[in-house]
Short mmCIF file of C-alpha atoms and ligand atoms in Angstrom, two decimals:
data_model
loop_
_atom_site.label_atom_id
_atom_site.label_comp_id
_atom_site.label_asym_id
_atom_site.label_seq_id
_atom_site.Cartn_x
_atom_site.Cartn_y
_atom_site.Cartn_z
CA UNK A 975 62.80 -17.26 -57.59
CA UNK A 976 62.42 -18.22 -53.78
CA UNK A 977 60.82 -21.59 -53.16
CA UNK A 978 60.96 -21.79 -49.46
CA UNK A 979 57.81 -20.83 -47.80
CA UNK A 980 58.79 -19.60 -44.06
CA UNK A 981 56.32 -21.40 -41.61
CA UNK A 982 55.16 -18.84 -38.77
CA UNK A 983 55.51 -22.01 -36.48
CA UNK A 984 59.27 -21.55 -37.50
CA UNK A 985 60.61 -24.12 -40.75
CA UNK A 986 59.81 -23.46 -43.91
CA UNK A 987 58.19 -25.59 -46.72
CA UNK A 988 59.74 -25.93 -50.56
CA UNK A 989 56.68 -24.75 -52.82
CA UNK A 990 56.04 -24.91 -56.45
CA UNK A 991 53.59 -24.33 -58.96
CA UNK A 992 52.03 -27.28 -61.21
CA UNK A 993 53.06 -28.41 -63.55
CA UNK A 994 56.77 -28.22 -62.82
CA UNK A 995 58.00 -27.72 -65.81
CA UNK A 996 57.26 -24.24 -67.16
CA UNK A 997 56.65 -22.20 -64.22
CA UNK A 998 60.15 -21.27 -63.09
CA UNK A 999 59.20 -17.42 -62.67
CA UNK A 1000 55.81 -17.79 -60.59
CA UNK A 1001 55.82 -18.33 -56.79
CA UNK A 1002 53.67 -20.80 -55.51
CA UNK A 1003 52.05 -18.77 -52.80
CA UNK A 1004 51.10 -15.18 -51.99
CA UNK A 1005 50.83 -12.54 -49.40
CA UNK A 1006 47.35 -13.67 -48.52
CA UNK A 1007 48.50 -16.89 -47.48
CA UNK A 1008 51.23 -15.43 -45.55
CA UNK A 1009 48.76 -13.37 -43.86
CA UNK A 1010 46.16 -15.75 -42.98
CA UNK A 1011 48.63 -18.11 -41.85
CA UNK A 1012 50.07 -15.48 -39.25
CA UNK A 1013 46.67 -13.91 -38.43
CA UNK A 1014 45.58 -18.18 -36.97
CA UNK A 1015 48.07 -17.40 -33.99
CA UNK A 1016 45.44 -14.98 -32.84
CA UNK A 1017 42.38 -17.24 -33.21
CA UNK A 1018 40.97 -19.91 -30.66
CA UNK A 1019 39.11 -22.45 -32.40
CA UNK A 1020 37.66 -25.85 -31.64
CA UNK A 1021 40.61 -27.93 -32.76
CA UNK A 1022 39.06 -31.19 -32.18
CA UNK A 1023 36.24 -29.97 -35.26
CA UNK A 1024 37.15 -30.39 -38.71
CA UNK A 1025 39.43 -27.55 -40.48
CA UNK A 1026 38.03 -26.87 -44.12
CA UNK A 1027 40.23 -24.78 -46.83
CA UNK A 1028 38.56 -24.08 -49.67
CA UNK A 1029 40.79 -22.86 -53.30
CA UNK A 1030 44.20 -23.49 -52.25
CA UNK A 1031 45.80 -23.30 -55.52
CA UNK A 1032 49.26 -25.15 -54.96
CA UNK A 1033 48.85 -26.39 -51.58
CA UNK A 1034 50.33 -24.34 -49.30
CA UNK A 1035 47.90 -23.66 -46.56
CA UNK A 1036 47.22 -27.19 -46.45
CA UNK A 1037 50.38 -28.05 -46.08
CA UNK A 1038 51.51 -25.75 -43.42
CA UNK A 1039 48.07 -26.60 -41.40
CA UNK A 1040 48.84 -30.68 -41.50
CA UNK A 1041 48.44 -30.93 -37.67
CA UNK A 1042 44.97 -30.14 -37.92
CA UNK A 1043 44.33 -32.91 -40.63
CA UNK A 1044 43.01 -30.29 -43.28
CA UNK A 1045 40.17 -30.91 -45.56
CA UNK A 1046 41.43 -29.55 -48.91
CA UNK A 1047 37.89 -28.17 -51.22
CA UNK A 1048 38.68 -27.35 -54.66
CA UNK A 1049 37.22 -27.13 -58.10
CA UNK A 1050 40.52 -28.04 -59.63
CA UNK A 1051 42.57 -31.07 -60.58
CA UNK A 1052 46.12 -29.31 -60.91
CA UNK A 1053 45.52 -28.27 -57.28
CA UNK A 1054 45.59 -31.31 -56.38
CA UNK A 1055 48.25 -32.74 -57.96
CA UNK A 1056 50.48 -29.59 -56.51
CA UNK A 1057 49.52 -30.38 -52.92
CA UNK A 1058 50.41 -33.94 -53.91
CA UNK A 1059 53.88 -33.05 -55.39
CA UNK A 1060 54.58 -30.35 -53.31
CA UNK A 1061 53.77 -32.91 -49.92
CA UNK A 1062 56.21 -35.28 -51.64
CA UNK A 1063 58.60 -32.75 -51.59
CA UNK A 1064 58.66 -32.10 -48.22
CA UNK A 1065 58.35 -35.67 -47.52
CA UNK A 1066 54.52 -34.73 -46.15
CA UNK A 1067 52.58 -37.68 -45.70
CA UNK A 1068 49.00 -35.96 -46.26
CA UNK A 1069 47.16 -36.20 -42.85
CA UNK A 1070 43.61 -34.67 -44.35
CA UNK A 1071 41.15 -35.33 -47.42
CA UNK A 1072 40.39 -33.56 -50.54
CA UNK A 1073 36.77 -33.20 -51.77
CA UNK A 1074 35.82 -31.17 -55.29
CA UNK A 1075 33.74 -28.56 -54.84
CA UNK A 1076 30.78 -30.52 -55.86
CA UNK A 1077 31.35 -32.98 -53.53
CA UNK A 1078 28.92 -33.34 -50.36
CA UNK A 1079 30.37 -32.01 -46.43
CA UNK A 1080 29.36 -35.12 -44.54
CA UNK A 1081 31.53 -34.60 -41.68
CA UNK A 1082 30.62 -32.57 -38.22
CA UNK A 1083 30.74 -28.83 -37.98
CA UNK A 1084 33.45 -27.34 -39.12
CA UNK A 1085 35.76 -25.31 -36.38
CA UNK A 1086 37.72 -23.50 -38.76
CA UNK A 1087 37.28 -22.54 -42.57
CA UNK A 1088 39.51 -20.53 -44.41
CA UNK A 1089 38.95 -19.28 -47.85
CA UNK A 1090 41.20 -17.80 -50.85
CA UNK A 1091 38.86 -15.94 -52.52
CA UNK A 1092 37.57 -17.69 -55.94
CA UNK A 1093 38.38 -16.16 -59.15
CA UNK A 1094 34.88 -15.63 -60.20
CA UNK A 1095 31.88 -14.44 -58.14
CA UNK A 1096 29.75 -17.03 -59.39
CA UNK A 1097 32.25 -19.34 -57.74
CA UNK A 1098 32.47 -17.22 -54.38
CA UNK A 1099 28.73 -17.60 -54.39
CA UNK A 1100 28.18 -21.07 -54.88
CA UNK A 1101 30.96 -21.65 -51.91
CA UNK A 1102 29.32 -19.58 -49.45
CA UNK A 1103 25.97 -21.00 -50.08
CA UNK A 1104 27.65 -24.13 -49.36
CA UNK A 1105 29.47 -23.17 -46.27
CA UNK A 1106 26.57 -21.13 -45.05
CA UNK A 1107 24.34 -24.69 -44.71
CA UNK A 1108 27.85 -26.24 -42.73
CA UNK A 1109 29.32 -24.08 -40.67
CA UNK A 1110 27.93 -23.57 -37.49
CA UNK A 1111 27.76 -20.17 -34.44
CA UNK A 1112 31.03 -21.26 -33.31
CA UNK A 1113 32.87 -22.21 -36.65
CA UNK A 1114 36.36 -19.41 -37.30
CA UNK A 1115 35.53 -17.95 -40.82
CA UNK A 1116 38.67 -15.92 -42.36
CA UNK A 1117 38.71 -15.53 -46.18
CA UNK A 1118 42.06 -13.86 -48.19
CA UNK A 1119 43.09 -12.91 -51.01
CA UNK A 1120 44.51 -9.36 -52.88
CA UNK A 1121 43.28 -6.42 -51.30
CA UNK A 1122 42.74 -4.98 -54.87
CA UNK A 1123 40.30 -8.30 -55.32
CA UNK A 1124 38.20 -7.78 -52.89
CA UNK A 1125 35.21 -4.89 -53.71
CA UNK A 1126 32.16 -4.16 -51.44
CA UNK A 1127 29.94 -6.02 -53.34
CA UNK A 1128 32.69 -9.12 -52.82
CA UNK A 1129 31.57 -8.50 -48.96
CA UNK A 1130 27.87 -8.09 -50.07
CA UNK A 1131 27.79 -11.66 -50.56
CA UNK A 1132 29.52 -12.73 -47.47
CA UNK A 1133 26.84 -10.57 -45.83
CA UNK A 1134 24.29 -11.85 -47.25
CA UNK A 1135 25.11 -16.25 -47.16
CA UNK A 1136 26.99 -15.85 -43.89
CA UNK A 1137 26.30 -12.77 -41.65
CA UNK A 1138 28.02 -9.95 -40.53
CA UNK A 1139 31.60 -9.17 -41.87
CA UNK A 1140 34.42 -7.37 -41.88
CA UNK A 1141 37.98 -6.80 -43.43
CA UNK A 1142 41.64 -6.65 -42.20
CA UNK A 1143 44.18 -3.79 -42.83
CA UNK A 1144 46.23 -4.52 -45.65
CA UNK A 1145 49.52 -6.17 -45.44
CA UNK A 1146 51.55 -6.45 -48.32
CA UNK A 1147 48.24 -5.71 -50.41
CA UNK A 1148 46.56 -8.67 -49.30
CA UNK A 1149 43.63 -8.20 -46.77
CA UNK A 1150 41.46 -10.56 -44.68
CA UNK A 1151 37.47 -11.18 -44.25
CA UNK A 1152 35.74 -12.32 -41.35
CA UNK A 1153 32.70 -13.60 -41.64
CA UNK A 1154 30.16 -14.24 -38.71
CA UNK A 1155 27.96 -17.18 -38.92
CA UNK A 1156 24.59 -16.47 -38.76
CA UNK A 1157 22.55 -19.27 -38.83
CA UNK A 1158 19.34 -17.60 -39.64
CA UNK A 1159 20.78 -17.13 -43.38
CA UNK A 1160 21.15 -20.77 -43.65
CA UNK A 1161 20.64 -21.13 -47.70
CA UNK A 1162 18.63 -24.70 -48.05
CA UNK A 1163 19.52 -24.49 -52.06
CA UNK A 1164 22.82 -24.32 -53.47
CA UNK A 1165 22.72 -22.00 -57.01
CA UNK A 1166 21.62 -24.37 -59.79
CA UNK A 1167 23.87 -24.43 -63.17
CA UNK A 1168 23.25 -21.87 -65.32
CA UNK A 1169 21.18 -22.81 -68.33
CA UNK A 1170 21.04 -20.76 -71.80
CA UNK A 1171 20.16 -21.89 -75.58
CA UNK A 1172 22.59 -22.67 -78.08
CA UNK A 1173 21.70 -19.68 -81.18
CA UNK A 1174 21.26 -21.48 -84.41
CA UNK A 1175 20.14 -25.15 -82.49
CA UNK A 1176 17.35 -26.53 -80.18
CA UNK A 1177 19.76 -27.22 -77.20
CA UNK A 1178 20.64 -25.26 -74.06
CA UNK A 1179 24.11 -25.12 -72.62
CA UNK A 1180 24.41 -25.90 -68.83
CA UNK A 1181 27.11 -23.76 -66.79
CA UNK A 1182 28.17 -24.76 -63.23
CA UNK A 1183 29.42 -22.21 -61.46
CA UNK A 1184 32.98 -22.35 -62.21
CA UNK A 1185 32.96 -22.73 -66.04
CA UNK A 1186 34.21 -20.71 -68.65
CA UNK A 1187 32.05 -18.28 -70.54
CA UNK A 1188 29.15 -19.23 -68.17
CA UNK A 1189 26.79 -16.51 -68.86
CA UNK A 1190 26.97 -17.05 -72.87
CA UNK A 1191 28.96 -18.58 -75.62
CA UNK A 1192 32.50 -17.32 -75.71
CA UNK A 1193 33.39 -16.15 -79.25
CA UNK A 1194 36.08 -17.95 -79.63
CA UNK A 1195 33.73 -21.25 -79.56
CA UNK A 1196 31.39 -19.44 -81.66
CA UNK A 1197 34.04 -19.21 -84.52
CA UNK A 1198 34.56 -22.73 -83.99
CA UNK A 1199 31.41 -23.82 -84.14
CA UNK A 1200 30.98 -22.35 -87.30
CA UNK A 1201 34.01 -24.10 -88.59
CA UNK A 1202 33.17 -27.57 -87.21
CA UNK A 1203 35.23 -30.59 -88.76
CA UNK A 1204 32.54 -33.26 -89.92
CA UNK A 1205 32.32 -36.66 -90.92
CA UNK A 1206 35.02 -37.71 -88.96
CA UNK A 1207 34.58 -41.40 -87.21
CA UNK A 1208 36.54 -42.61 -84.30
CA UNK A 1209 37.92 -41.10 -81.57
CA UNK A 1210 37.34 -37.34 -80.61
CA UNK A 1211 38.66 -35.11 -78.18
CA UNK A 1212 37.84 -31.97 -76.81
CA UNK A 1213 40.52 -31.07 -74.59
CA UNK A 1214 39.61 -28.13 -72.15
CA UNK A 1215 35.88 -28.36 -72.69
CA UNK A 1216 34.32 -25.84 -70.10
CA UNK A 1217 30.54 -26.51 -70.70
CA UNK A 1218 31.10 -29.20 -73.37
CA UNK A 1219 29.42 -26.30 -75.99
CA UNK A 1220 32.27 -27.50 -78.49
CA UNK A 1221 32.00 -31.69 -78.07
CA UNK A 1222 28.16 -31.20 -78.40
CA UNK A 1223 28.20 -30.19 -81.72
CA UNK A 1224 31.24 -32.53 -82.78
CA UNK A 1225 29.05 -35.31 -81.27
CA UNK A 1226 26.50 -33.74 -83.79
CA UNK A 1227 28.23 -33.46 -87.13
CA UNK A 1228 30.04 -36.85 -86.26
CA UNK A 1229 27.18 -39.06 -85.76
CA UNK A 1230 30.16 -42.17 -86.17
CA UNK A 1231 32.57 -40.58 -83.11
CA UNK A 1232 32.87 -41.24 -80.08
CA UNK A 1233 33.57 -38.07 -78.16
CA UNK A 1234 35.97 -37.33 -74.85
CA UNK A 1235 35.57 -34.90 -72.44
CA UNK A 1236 38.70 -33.55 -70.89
CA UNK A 1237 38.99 -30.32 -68.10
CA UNK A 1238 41.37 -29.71 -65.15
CA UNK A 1239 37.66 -28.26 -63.43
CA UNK A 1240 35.58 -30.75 -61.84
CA UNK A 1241 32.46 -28.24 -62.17
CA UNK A 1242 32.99 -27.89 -66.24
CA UNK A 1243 33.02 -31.42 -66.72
CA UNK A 1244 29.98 -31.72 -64.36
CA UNK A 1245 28.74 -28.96 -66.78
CA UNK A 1246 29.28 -31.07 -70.33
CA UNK A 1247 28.18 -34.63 -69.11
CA UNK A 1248 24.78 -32.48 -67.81
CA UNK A 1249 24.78 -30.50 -71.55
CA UNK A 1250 25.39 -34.06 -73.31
CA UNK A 1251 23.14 -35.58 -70.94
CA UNK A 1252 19.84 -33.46 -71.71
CA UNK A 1253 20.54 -32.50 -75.08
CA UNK A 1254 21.35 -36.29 -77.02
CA UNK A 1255 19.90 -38.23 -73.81
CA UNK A 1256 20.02 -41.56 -76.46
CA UNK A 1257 24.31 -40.99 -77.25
CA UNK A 1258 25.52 -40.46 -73.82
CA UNK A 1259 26.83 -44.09 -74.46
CA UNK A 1260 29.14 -42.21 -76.84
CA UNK A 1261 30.32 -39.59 -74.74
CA UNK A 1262 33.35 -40.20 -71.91
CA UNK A 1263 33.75 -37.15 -69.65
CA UNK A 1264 37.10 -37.20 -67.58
CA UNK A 1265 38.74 -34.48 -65.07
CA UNK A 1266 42.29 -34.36 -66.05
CA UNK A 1267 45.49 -32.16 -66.58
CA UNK A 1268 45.52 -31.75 -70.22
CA UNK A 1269 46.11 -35.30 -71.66
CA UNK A 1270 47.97 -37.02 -68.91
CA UNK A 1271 47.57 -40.63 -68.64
CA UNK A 1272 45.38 -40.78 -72.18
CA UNK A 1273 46.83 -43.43 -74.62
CA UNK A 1274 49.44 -42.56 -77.45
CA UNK A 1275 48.15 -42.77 -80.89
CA UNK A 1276 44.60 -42.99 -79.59
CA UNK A 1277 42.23 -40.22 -80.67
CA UNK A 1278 41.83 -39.35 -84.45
CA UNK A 1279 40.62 -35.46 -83.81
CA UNK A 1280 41.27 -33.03 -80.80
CA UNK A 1281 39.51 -30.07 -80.69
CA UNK A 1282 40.61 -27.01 -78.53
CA UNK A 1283 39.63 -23.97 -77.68
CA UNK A 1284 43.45 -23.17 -74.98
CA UNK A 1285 42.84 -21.51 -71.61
CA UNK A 1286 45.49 -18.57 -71.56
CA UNK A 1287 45.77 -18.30 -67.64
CA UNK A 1288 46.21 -19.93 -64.77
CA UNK A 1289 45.39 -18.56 -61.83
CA UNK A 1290 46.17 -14.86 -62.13
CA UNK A 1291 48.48 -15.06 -64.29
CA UNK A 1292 48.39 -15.25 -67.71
CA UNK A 1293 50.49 -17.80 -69.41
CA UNK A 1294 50.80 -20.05 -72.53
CA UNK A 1295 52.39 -22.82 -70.54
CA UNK A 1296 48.87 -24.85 -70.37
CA UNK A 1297 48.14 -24.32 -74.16
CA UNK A 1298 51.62 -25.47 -75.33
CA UNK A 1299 51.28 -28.79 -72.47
CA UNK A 1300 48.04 -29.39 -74.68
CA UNK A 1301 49.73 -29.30 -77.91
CA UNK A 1302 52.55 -31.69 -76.76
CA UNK A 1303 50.02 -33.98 -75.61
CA UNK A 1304 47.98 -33.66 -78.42
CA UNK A 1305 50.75 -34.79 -80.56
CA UNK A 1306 51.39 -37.87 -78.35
CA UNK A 1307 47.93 -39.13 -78.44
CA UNK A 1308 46.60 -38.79 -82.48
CA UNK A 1309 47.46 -41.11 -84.65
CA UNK A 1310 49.58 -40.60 -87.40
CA UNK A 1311 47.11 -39.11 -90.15
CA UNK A 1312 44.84 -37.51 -86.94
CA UNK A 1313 44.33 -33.42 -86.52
CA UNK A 1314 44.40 -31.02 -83.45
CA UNK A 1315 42.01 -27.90 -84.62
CA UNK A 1316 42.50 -25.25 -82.31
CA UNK A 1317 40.76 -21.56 -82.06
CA UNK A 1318 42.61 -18.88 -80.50
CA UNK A 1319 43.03 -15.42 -80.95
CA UNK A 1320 45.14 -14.04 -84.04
CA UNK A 1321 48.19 -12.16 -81.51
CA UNK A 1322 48.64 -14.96 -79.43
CA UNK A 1323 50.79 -16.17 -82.95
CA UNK A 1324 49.88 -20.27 -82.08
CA UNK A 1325 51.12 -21.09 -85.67
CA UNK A 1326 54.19 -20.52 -84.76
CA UNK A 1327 53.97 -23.05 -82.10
CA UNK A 1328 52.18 -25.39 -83.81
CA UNK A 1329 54.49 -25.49 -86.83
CA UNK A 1330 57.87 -26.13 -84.80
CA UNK A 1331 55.93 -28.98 -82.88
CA UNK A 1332 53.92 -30.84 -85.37
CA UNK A 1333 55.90 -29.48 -88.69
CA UNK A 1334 53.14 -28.16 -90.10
CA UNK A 1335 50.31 -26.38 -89.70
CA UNK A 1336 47.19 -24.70 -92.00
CA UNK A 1337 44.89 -22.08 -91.41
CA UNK A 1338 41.18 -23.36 -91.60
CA UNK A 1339 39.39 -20.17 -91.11
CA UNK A 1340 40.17 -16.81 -89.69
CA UNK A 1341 38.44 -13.40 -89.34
CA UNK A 1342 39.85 -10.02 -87.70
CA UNK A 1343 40.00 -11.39 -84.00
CA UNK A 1344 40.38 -15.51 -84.07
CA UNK A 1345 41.98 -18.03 -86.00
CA UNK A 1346 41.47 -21.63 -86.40
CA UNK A 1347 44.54 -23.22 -86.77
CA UNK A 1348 44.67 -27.30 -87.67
CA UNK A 1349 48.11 -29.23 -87.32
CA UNK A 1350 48.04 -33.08 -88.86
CA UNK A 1351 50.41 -35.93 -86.75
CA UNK A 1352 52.63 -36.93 -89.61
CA UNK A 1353 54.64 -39.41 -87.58
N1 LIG B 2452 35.90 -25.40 -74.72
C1 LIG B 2452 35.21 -24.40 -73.93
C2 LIG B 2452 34.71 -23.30 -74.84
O1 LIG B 2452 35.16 -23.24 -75.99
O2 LIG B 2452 33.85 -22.50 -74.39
C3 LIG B 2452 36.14 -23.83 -72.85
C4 LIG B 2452 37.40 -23.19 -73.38
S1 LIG B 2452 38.31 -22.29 -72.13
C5 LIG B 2452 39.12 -21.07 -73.12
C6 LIG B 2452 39.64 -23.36 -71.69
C7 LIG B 2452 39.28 -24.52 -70.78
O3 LIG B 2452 40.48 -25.25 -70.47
C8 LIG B 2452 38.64 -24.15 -69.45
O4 LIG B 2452 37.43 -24.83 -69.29
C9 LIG B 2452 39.67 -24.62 -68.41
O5 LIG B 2452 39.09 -25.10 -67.20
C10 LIG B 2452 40.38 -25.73 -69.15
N2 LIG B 2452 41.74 -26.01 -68.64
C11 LIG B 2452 42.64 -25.15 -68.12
N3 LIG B 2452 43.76 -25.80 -67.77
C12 LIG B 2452 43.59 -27.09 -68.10
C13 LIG B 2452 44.39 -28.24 -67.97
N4 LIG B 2452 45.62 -28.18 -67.47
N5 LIG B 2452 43.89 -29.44 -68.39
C14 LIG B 2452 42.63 -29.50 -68.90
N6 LIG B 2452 41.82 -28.43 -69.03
C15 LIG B 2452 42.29 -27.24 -68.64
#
């Protein structure tokens, strides 16, 4: 697998996924980059005015842009530790600032923004609603991503938060977007989370844009939810918590625990400390929400349940790299006696996985699609 990124300026950078470890097979970048990185040479922008990039999943745009002292906006934690590692790497001493994607613009008009194309159009929405109340006549709008990604109701919404656009050829299937800035369609609101009820309860679930299962509860979390460990007291975890749907009710049936919030997305956990926030407004005191890569950094021997419901891609592509990382973990921070419960579909075979790591492993509940698996820390 190539790691060397060839600059356009000439040089090339040495890129890799994050984490490291599993992800010998995946390149860090694509043909969209590639292509908006050549397709700058033709463009005259103000380069005195701040340069914004928005989604750039393992840094490379922001590293090949350093000169301009890049603004990095993204909704996710392991992109920031790849532009991190991968500067390091290239012994890159980062020149620009990262904000989340809920953070505030507070700087001047941007003179350049450049977009890889969210995953979700919830996501692309919120972003160009955003952009649309910060850019200005003059700011250089190029978006990119997979030609095959990009549909006419994609360019619909650049349309209709940011003004006229219109696409690139294709190169390599990846294609561009232009969008003109029209400040007549200046949006003065930002989309509000999404909110629905919880079936069965009195609470509602609130979904930022960029959670999982935003529009309603995924199944998998149903099946859990009808399986829900209770009684327990002490610490509990529930590691990769999207809208916090599955921590809620723990925080519920385990009136004793105290309940942490882990997700690599800084709008899910925005999305679980708002759910625990109006739903048990008196036991937020018991509730710790934190943006992490699985359980980096949280102490061994420390948590007495983990609850997880394992993301199955990253990016595009879909892996079990992330899900295993969170099983390790998991295993380094119960304590001997504790139990990771984990739902999951029946194919991906998990019990396999679970058994070899933890050296055992029982089936709590299963039906013709999911499983709940639960694995006790013997050691
Ligand atoms: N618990 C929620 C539910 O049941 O609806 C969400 C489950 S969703 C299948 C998996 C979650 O893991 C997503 O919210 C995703 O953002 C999060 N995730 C993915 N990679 C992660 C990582 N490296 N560290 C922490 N969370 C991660």
């Amino acid at each position: 697998m190539n790691h060397l990124f060839p600059l356009p300026q000439g040089g090339e950078l040495l890129l890799r996924r994050y984490p490291r470890s599993a992800q010998h097979g995946l390149q860090a970048w694509e043909a969209a980059d590639e292509y908006l990185l050549s397709e700058l040479t033709e463009h005259h922008w103000d380069t005195e005015a701040p340069v914004l990039i928005l989604n750039d999943a393992f840094g490379v745009l922001t590293l090949a842009l350093q000169q301009y002292q890049p603004t990095s906006i993204n909704d996710s934690r392991i992109s920031e530790l790849a532009l991190i590692a991968n500067a390091h790497d290239n012994q890159i001493t980062l020149s620009g600032s990262s904000l989340t994607s809920l953070d505030e613009w507070t700087g001047p008009t941007p003179g350049l923004v450049l977009m890889k194309l969210p995953r979700t159009n919830a996501l692309l929405e919120y972003q160009l609603a955003y952009l649309s109340q910060i850019m200005g006549p003059h700011t250089v709008f190029i978006a990119a991503a997979k030609a095959k990604d990009i549909h006419s109701s994609t360019l619909k919404f650049f349309e209709r938060y940011i003004g006229e656009t219109k696409t690139s050829l294709a190169k390599k299937k990846a294609r561009l977007i232009f969008s003109y800035c029209n400040t007549s369609k200046v949006t003065s609101q930002l989309p509000t989370p999404l909110v629905w009820p919880l079936e069965g309860t009195d609470f509602n679930i609130y979904n930022y844009a960029n959670v999982f299962s935003r529009a309603n509860l995924d199944i998998g979390a149903r099946f859990m939810l009808e399986n829900l460990p209770r009684h327990h007291a002490g610490h509990i975890i529930d590691l990769g918590c999207g809208n916090g749907v599955l921590g809620l009710m723990a925080m519920v049936n385990n009136p004793d625990a105290r309940l942490t919030f882990v997700d690599e997305s800084y709008m899910s956990i925005a999305s679980a400390e708002l759910t625990v926030k109006k739903n048990l407004p008196t036991e937020v005191a018991r509730a710790h929400f934190l943006v992490n890569n699985c359980l980096d950094d949280v102490s061994v021997n420390s948590a007495k349940l983990i609850l997880c419901n394992p993301p199955f891609h990253q990016q595009q592509a879909i892996t079990d790299h992330i899900a295993w990382q969170m099983f390790v973990d998991a295993k380094r921070v119960l304590s001997p006696g504790g139990e990771l419960w984990v739902v999951a579909n029946r194919h991906l075979n998990y019990h396999i996985k679970l058994k070899r790591l933890f050296g055992n492993q029982t089936v709590v509940a299963s039906n013709h699609k999911f499983v709940i698996l639960k694995a006790i820390k013997t050691s």
